[in-house]
């Protein structure tokens, strides 16, 4: 991308979105720029007035086809009637009370029915909380404290896991033996002492590291990176075999997993993790987290068995509205819906391949379930370091060009996704817009 191209995309963007600019200036008077980090991109984010189906409408009256879908959550698109009805029914009964209302049991039943590895489930408010509690549980159960995670894996924002999420490869050690790198400021220097970093897509290196550290490892936490850097099913199965062989617990991060199949990535790969962390789709668009797994592990939280060895509660955990919305979303997500989404995703990936070839762009699109990411590299993207080596310069210009054409993607062009509210015309429209955006940048 040339600087002139980016500047010209930005001036078109500014001329289309004066109301969003005004909203941003007002927001920045009372918040550090934006309400949460992910909202921001330069020069300022669009402010959305309303959402319906696969469309977002901004405050200036521009319409966008939504390929972000609230960080992959809105798999059915916006305001699906089944979810709206479930939420309204719950609101009529009450918003939240300090007692179970039954909706949490119904959702837990649905999760345990869909996912073979879940004997018991607990609820919290975010994916971050889900991985935090799953890790505590694994540490308490095993009596060990080191957590192994894969380089490039994101598991939320807490000290145990915000390490080597997107490290600069030049300071992250050799590929087969990466060193831990703190992922955010404000974390004590010794947080890296409690983490072992594993390389993706390398069974031999993973086995060697786990074998070496098995006596201190509480668990391996693993996100098969749905849509960002999808891992080979054979590698996913190998991670399960290796952890089992060495007596180390496996925590599967399926916070995006219900994008892949009715039972998540684990059902597709035919594996049973010891614990699994959930979020996003499980709350139907409302704040949620959940974690669950083997009964002997989950028993550590059970107050009916005596004083629990771990505390897990939270003012808003198991919020009835989120429970009702999540159940409604899962109930609509039949195998047919997944088949249709998979077909549309295949069509999009094929369209991107043609457009990259036609425009002579060194770019690779990867997909898993109905999520996809775009990297400006000619080579395959198998591991985090392949993605890190991609050319970042075209990303912002292409993102703004797509916005100017009415397509809303993630501003880093990774972790984009489809929704069931889309049809072929939205897919083909994005492919055409991508061709134009690439020529422009
Ligand atoms: N794990 C994965 C794989 C995620 O994609 C996310 C969120 N993007 C999280 C954990 C954290 O979830 P939350 O944002 O709900 O805290």
Coordinates of C-alpha atoms and ligand atoms in Angstrom, one line a residue:
X1 CA 0.0 0.0 0.0
X2 CA 1.3 3.5 -0.8
X3 CA 0.9 6.3 1.7
X4 CA -1.1 8.2 -0.9
X5 CA -3.5 5.2 -1.3
X6 CA -4.1 5.1 2.5
X7 CA -4.6 8.8 2.7
X8 CA -7.1 8.8 -0.1
X9 CA -9.0 5.8 1.5
X10 CA -9.0 7.8 4.7
X11 CA -10.4 11.0 3.1
X12 CA -13.2 9.0 1.5
X13 CA -13.9 7.4 4.8
X14 CA -14.0 10.8 6.6
X15 CA -16.3 12.3 4.0
X16 CA -18.8 9.4 4.5
X17 CA -18.8 9.4 8.3
X18 CA -18.9 13.0 9.8
X19 CA -21.4 11.9 12.5
X20 CA -19.1 9.1 13.6
X21 CA -16.3 11.6 13.8
X22 CA -18.3 13.8 16.1
X23 CA -19.3 10.8 18.2
X24 CA -15.7 9.8 18.6
X25 CA -14.6 13.3 19.6
X26 CA -17.2 13.3 22.3
X27 CA -16.3 9.8 23.5
X28 CA -12.6 10.7 23.8
X29 CA -13.4 13.5 26.2
X30 CA -14.6 10.9 28.8
X31 CA -12.8 7.7 27.8
X32 CA -9.2 6.9 26.8
X33 CA -10.2 7.1 23.1
X34 CA -12.8 4.4 23.1
X35 CA -14.9 2.3 25.5
X36 CA -12.8 -0.8 24.8
X37 CA -9.5 -1.4 22.9
X38 CA -11.0 -3.5 20.1
X39 CA -13.3 -0.7 19.0
X40 CA -10.5 1.5 17.8
X41 CA -8.9 1.9 14.3
X42 CA -7.6 5.0 12.7
X43 CA -8.8 7.6 12.0
X44 CA -11.8 6.8 14.2
X45 CA -14.4 3.9 14.4
X46 CA -17.9 4.2 12.9
X47 CA -20.6 4.6 15.5
X48 CA -23.4 2.2 14.7
X49 CA -27.0 3.3 15.0
X50 CA -28.7 -0.1 14.6
X51 CA -28.2 -3.6 13.4
X52 CA -30.5 -6.0 11.6
X53 CA -29.8 -9.4 10.0
X54 CA -26.4 -9.2 8.3
X55 CA -26.4 -5.4 8.1
X56 CA -25.1 -2.6 10.3
X57 CA -26.3 1.0 9.8
X58 CA -24.1 3.8 11.1
X59 CA -25.1 7.2 12.4
X60 CA -24.5 8.8 9.0
X61 CA -26.9 6.4 7.3
X62 CA -24.3 4.2 5.7
X63 CA -25.1 0.5 5.5
X64 CA -22.4 -2.2 5.9
X65 CA -22.6 -6.0 5.4
X66 CA -21.3 -7.2 8.8
X67 CA -18.4 -9.7 8.5
X68 CA -17.4 -9.0 12.1
X69 CA -20.6 -10.2 13.9
X70 CA -19.6 -9.0 17.3
X71 CA -16.2 -10.7 17.4
X72 CA -17.8 -13.9 15.9
X73 CA -20.7 -14.1 18.4
X74 CA -23.6 -13.2 16.1
X75 CA -23.5 -16.3 14.0
X76 CA -27.2 -15.9 13.2
X77 CA -26.9 -12.3 12.3
X78 CA -28.5 -9.5 14.3
X79 CA -31.9 -9.6 16.1
X80 CA -32.8 -13.2 15.1
X81 CA -36.5 -13.7 16.1
X82 CA -35.8 -16.8 18.2
X83 CA -33.3 -14.9 20.3
X84 CA -35.5 -11.8 20.6
X85 CA -38.4 -13.9 21.8
X86 CA -36.4 -15.8 24.3
X87 CA -34.9 -12.5 25.7
X88 CA -38.4 -10.9 25.9
X89 CA -39.8 -13.9 27.7
X90 CA -37.0 -13.7 30.2
X91 CA -37.3 -10.0 30.7
X92 CA -41.0 -10.4 31.5
X93 CA -40.0 -12.9 34.3
X94 CA -37.3 -10.6 35.7
X95 CA -33.8 -9.3 34.6
X96 CA -31.7 -10.9 37.3
X97 CA -32.2 -12.2 40.8
X98 CA -29.7 -13.7 43.4
X99 CA -31.1 -17.2 42.8
X100 CA -31.2 -19.6 39.9
X101 CA -34.2 -19.1 37.5
X102 CA -33.9 -22.4 35.6
X103 CA -32.5 -20.9 32.4
X104 CA -29.0 -21.7 33.5
X105 CA -29.9 -25.4 33.9
X106 CA -31.5 -25.5 30.5
X107 CA -28.4 -24.1 28.9
X108 CA -26.1 -26.4 30.8
X109 CA -28.2 -29.4 29.7
X110 CA -27.9 -28.3 26.1
X111 CA -24.1 -27.9 26.4
X112 CA -23.7 -31.3 28.0
X113 CA -25.9 -32.9 25.3
X114 CA -23.9 -31.3 22.5
X115 CA -20.4 -31.9 23.9
X116 CA -19.4 -35.4 24.9
X117 CA -16.5 -34.2 27.2
X118 CA -18.8 -32.1 29.4
X119 CA -20.1 -33.9 32.5
X120 CA -20.6 -30.6 34.4
X121 CA -20.6 -26.9 33.5
X122 CA -20.2 -23.6 35.4
X123 CA -21.0 -20.1 34.1
X124 CA -19.2 -16.8 34.3
X125 CA -19.2 -13.5 32.3
X126 CA -16.5 -13.8 29.6
X127 CA -14.1 -16.1 27.9
X128 CA -11.4 -14.4 30.0
X129 CA -13.1 -15.6 33.2
X130 CA -13.7 -19.0 31.7
X131 CA -10.0 -19.7 31.0
X132 CA -9.0 -18.1 34.4
X133 CA -11.3 -20.5 36.3
X134 CA -10.4 -23.5 34.2
X135 CA -6.7 -22.9 34.9
X136 CA -7.2 -22.5 38.6
X137 CA -9.1 -25.7 38.6
X138 CA -6.4 -27.5 36.7
X139 CA -3.7 -26.1 39.2
X140 CA -5.7 -27.1 42.2
X141 CA -6.5 -30.6 40.9
X142 CA -3.0 -31.4 39.8
X143 CA -1.1 -29.7 42.6
X144 CA 1.2 -28.2 39.9
X145 CA 1.3 -24.6 38.7
X146 CA 3.0 -24.3 35.3
X147 CA 0.6 -23.7 32.3
X148 CA 1.7 -24.6 28.8
X149 CA 0.2 -22.5 26.0
X150 CA 0.9 -22.3 22.3
X151 CA 2.7 -19.3 20.8
X152 CA 0.1 -17.0 19.2
X153 CA -2.7 -18.4 21.2
X154 CA -5.1 -15.9 22.8
X155 CA -7.1 -17.0 25.8
X156 CA -8.3 -13.7 27.2
X157 CA -6.7 -10.9 29.3
X158 CA -5.3 -12.2 32.5
X159 CA -1.8 -12.7 33.7
X160 CA -1.7 -16.5 33.4
X161 CA -2.3 -16.5 29.6
X162 CA -1.6 -13.1 28.1
X163 CA 1.9 -14.3 27.3
X164 CA 3.3 -14.9 23.8
X165 CA 0.0 -13.9 22.2
X166 CA 1.6 -11.8 19.4
X167 CA 5.3 -11.7 20.2
X168 CA 7.9 -10.2 17.9
X169 CA 9.5 -13.4 16.5
X170 CA 12.9 -11.8 16.7
X171 CA 12.8 -11.8 20.5
X172 CA 10.7 -15.0 21.0
X173 CA 13.4 -17.6 20.7
X174 CA 13.8 -20.5 18.3
X175 CA 10.6 -21.7 16.6
X176 CA 10.7 -25.2 18.2
X177 CA 11.5 -23.9 21.6
X178 CA 9.9 -20.4 22.0
X179 CA 10.5 -18.2 25.0
X180 CA 7.6 -16.6 26.9
X181 CA 7.1 -12.9 26.1
X182 CA 4.7 -10.8 28.2
X183 CA 1.8 -9.7 26.0
X184 CA 0.8 -6.6 27.9
X185 CA 2.1 -3.9 30.2
X186 CA 1.3 -4.0 33.9
X187 CA 2.1 -7.6 34.3
X188 CA 4.7 -8.6 37.0
X189 CA 8.0 -9.8 35.4
X190 CA 7.7 -13.2 37.1
X191 CA 4.4 -14.0 35.2
X192 CA 6.5 -15.6 32.5
X193 CA 8.0 -18.1 35.0
X194 CA 4.6 -19.9 35.3
X195 CA 4.2 -20.4 31.6
X196 CA 5.7 -22.9 29.1
X197 CA 5.4 -21.8 25.4
X198 CA 4.8 -24.5 22.8
X199 CA 5.1 -24.2 19.0
X200 CA 2.0 -24.9 16.8
X201 CA 2.0 -27.6 14.2
X202 CA 5.1 -29.5 15.5
X203 CA 4.3 -32.7 17.2
X204 CA 7.9 -33.7 18.0
X205 CA 8.7 -30.3 19.6
X206 CA 5.5 -30.3 21.6
X207 CA 6.2 -33.9 22.9
X208 CA 9.8 -33.0 23.8
X209 CA 8.8 -29.9 25.8
X210 CA 5.9 -31.6 27.6
X211 CA 8.0 -34.6 28.5
X212 CA 10.7 -32.3 29.9
X213 CA 8.2 -30.3 32.1
X214 CA 5.6 -33.0 32.9
X215 CA 6.2 -32.9 36.7
X216 CA 5.5 -29.2 37.0
X217 CA 2.8 -28.9 34.3
X218 CA -0.8 -28.4 35.6
X219 CA -2.3 -28.2 32.1
X220 CA -1.9 -27.4 28.4
X221 CA -4.4 -24.8 27.2
X222 CA -5.0 -25.0 23.5
X223 CA -7.1 -23.0 21.1
X224 CA -7.3 -24.7 17.7
X225 CA -7.3 -21.0 16.4
X226 CA -10.5 -21.2 14.6
X227 CA -10.1 -18.9 11.6
X228 CA -6.9 -17.2 12.7
X229 CA -4.3 -19.9 12.2
X230 CA -6.4 -23.1 12.1
X231 CA -4.4 -26.2 13.2
X232 CA -4.4 -29.6 11.5
X233 CA -6.9 -32.1 13.0
X234 CA -4.1 -34.6 13.2
X235 CA -2.0 -32.1 15.2
X236 CA -5.0 -31.4 17.5
X237 CA -5.4 -35.1 18.1
X238 CA -1.6 -35.4 18.8
X239 CA -1.8 -32.7 21.5
X240 CA -4.5 -34.8 23.2
X241 CA -2.5 -38.0 22.9
X242 CA 0.7 -36.4 24.2
X243 CA -0.9 -34.7 27.2
X244 CA -2.7 -37.9 28.1
X245 CA 0.5 -39.9 27.8
X246 CA 2.4 -37.6 30.1
X247 CA -0.4 -37.2 32.7
X248 CA -1.0 -33.5 31.9
X249 CA -4.5 -32.0 31.8
X250 CA -5.8 -30.6 28.5
X251 CA -7.9 -27.4 28.6
X252 CA -9.5 -26.8 25.2
X253 CA -10.3 -23.1 24.4
X254 CA -13.6 -23.4 22.4
X255 CA -14.5 -19.7 23.0
X256 CA -14.9 -19.6 19.2
X257 CA -15.5 -23.3 18.9
X258 CA -19.2 -23.3 18.2
X259 CA -18.4 -21.6 14.9
X260 CA -17.0 -25.0 13.7
X261 CA -19.8 -27.6 14.4
X262 CA -22.7 -28.3 16.8
X263 CA -20.2 -29.9 19.2
X264 CA -17.3 -27.5 18.5
X265 CA -13.9 -28.3 17.2
X266 CA -13.5 -31.2 19.6
X267 CA -16.4 -33.0 18.0
X268 CA -15.0 -32.4 14.6
X269 CA -11.6 -33.8 15.6
X270 CA -13.0 -36.6 17.8
X271 CA -11.2 -35.7 21.0
X272 CA -12.2 -35.3 24.6
X273 CA -10.4 -32.6 26.5
X274 CA -10.4 -32.7 30.3
X275 CA -11.8 -29.2 30.6
X276 CA -13.2 -26.8 28.0
X277 CA -13.6 -23.0 28.1
X278 CA -16.5 -21.3 26.3
X279 CA -17.8 -17.8 25.6
X280 CA -19.4 -15.8 22.8
X281 CA -22.1 -17.9 21.1
X282 CA -23.0 -19.5 24.4
X283 CA -24.6 -16.2 25.5
X284 CA -26.4 -15.5 22.3
X285 CA -24.9 -12.0 22.1
X286 CA -25.0 -11.2 25.8
X287 CA -21.9 -11.3 28.1
X288 CA -21.0 -14.9 29.0
X289 CA -18.4 -17.4 29.8
X290 CA -18.6 -21.1 30.7
X291 CA -16.2 -23.8 31.6
X292 CA -16.7 -27.5 32.2
X293 CA -15.5 -31.0 31.7
X294 CA -14.7 -34.1 33.7
X295 CA -16.8 -34.6 36.8
X296 CA -13.9 -35.5 39.1
X297 CA -12.4 -32.1 38.2
X298 CA -15.6 -30.1 38.4
X299 CA -16.4 -31.7 41.8
X300 CA -13.8 -29.4 43.3
X301 CA -16.4 -26.6 42.9
X302 CA -19.3 -28.6 44.3
X303 CA -20.6 -27.1 47.6
X304 CA -22.8 -30.2 48.2
X305 CA -19.7 -32.2 48.7
X306 CA -18.3 -30.1 51.5
X307 CA -16.4 -26.8 51.5
X308 CA -15.3 -26.3 47.8
X309 CA -11.6 -26.2 47.2
X310 CA -12.1 -23.3 44.7
X311 CA -14.2 -20.2 44.7
X312 CA -16.2 -19.4 41.6
X313 CA -19.2 -17.1 41.7
X314 CA -19.6 -13.5 40.4
X315 CA -22.5 -11.1 40.7
X316 CA -23.5 -11.6 37.1
X317 CA -22.4 -15.1 36.4
X318 CA -25.1 -17.2 34.8
X319 CA -27.1 -14.1 34.1
X320 CA -30.7 -15.2 33.2
X321 CA -31.0 -13.1 30.0
X322 CA -27.6 -14.4 28.7
X323 CA -28.6 -17.9 29.5
X324 CA -32.0 -17.6 27.7
X325 CA -30.4 -16.0 24.7
X326 CA -27.5 -18.5 24.5
X327 CA -30.0 -21.4 24.7
X328 CA -32.1 -19.9 21.9
X329 CA -29.0 -19.4 19.7
X330 CA -27.7 -23.0 20.2
X331 CA -31.2 -24.4 19.5
X332 CA -31.3 -22.6 16.1
X333 CA -27.8 -23.9 15.3
X334 CA -28.7 -27.2 13.7
X335 CA -26.3 -29.2 11.5
X336 CA -28.1 -27.7 8.5
X337 CA -27.2 -24.2 9.5
X338 CA -23.5 -25.3 9.9
X339 CA -23.6 -27.0 6.5
X340 CA -25.0 -23.8 4.8
X341 CA -22.4 -21.6 6.6
X342 CA -19.6 -24.0 5.6
X343 CA -20.7 -23.9 1.9
X344 CA -20.8 -20.1 1.9
X345 CA -17.4 -20.0 3.5
X346 CA -16.0 -22.3 0.8
X347 CA -17.4 -20.1 -1.8
X348 CA -15.8 -17.0 -0.2
X349 CA -12.4 -18.7 0.1
X350 CA -12.6 -19.7 -3.6
X351 CA -13.6 -16.2 -4.6
X352 CA -10.6 -14.8 -2.6
X353 CA -8.2 -17.2 -4.2
X354 CA -9.4 -16.1 -7.7
X355 CA -9.2 -12.4 -6.8
X356 CA -5.7 -12.7 -5.3
X357 CA -4.5 -14.5 -8.4
X358 CA -6.2 -12.1 -10.8
X359 CA -4.8 -9.0 -9.1
X360 CA -1.4 -10.6 -8.6
X361 CA -1.6 -10.1 -4.8
X362 CA 0.6 -12.2 -2.5
X363 CA -2.2 -13.1 0.0
X364 CA -3.6 -16.1 1.7
X365 CA -7.1 -16.5 3.2
X366 CA -7.6 -19.2 5.8
X367 CA -10.9 -20.4 7.2
X368 CA -12.1 -22.7 9.9
X369 CA -15.8 -23.2 10.4
X370 CA -17.4 -19.9 9.3
X371 CA -14.5 -17.7 10.5
X372 CA -11.7 -16.5 8.2
X373 CA -8.5 -14.4 8.2
X374 CA -6.6 -12.7 5.4
X375 CA -2.8 -12.5 5.5
X376 CA -0.6 -10.7 2.9
X377 CA 1.8 -13.5 2.3
X378 CA 2.1 -15.8 -0.6
X379 CA 3.1 -18.8 1.5
X380 CA 0.9 -21.1 3.6
X381 CA -0.1 -19.9 7.1
X382 CA 0.4 -22.9 9.4
X383 CA 1.7 -21.3 12.6
X384 CA 1.7 -18.0 14.3
X385 CA 5.1 -17.1 12.9
X386 CA 3.8 -17.4 9.3
X387 CA 1.1 -14.9 10.2
X388 CA 3.6 -12.6 12.0
X389 CA 5.8 -12.6 8.9
X390 CA 3.0 -11.4 6.6
X391 CA 3.1 -7.9 5.2
X392 CA 1.0 -5.7 7.5
X393 CA 1.3 -2.6 5.3
X394 CA -1.7 -3.2 3.0
X395 CA -4.0 -4.1 5.9
X396 CA -5.3 -0.7 6.9
X397 CA -5.8 0.6 3.4
X398 CA -7.7 -2.5 2.4
X399 CA -9.8 -2.4 5.5
X400 CA -10.8 1.2 4.8
X401 CA -11.5 0.5 1.1
X402 CA -13.8 -2.3 2.2
X403 CA -15.6 0.0 4.7
X404 CA -16.0 2.6 1.9
X405 CA -17.7 -0.1 -0.2
X406 CA -20.0 -1.1 2.6
X407 CA -18.2 -4.2 4.1
X408 CA -17.4 -4.2 7.8
X409 CA -14.6 -6.6 8.7
X410 CA -12.3 -6.8 11.7
X411 CA -9.8 -3.9 11.4
X412 CA -6.9 -6.3 11.3
X413 CA -8.6 -8.5 8.7
X414 CA -8.3 -11.6 10.9
X415 CA -11.1 -13.3 12.8
X416 CA -13.8 -12.2 10.4
X417 CA -16.8 -14.3 10.0
X418 CA -20.1 -15.1 8.2
X419 CA -23.6 -15.1 9.6
X420 CA -26.5 -17.3 8.7
X421 CA -28.4 -14.1 7.7
X422 CA -26.1 -13.9 4.6
X423 CA -26.6 -15.5 1.2
X424 CA -24.5 -15.9 -1.9
X425 CA -25.0 -12.2 -2.9
X426 CA -23.2 -11.0 0.2
X427 CA -20.3 -13.4 -0.3
X428 CA -19.9 -12.5 -4.0
X429 CA -20.3 -8.8 -3.1
X430 CA -17.3 -9.0 -0.7
X431 CA -15.2 -10.8 -3.3
X432 CA -15.9 -8.1 -5.8
X433 CA -15.2 -5.4 -3.2
X434 CA -11.9 -7.1 -2.2
X435 CA -10.8 -7.1 -5.9
X436 CA -11.5 -3.3 -6.1
X437 CA -9.8 -2.7 -2.7
X438 CA -6.7 -4.6 -3.8
X439 CA -6.4 -2.6 -7.0
X440 CA -6.8 0.6 -5.0
X441 CA -4.1 -0.1 -2.5
Ligands
LIG1 N1 -10.1 -17.2 23.8 C1 -10.4 -17.0 22.5 C2 -10.0 -18.1 21.5 C3 -11.0 -15.8 22.1 O1 -11.2 -15.6 20.7 C4 -11.4 -14.9 23.0 C5 -12.0 -13.6 22.6 N2 -11.7 -13.1 21.4 C6 -11.1 -15.1 24.4 C7 -10.5 -16.3 24.7 C8 -11.5 -14.2 25.4 O2 -12.9 -14.1 25.5 P1 -13.6 -12.7 26.1 O3 -13.3 -11.6 25.1 O4 -15.0 -13.0 26.2 O5 -13.0 -12.4 27.4

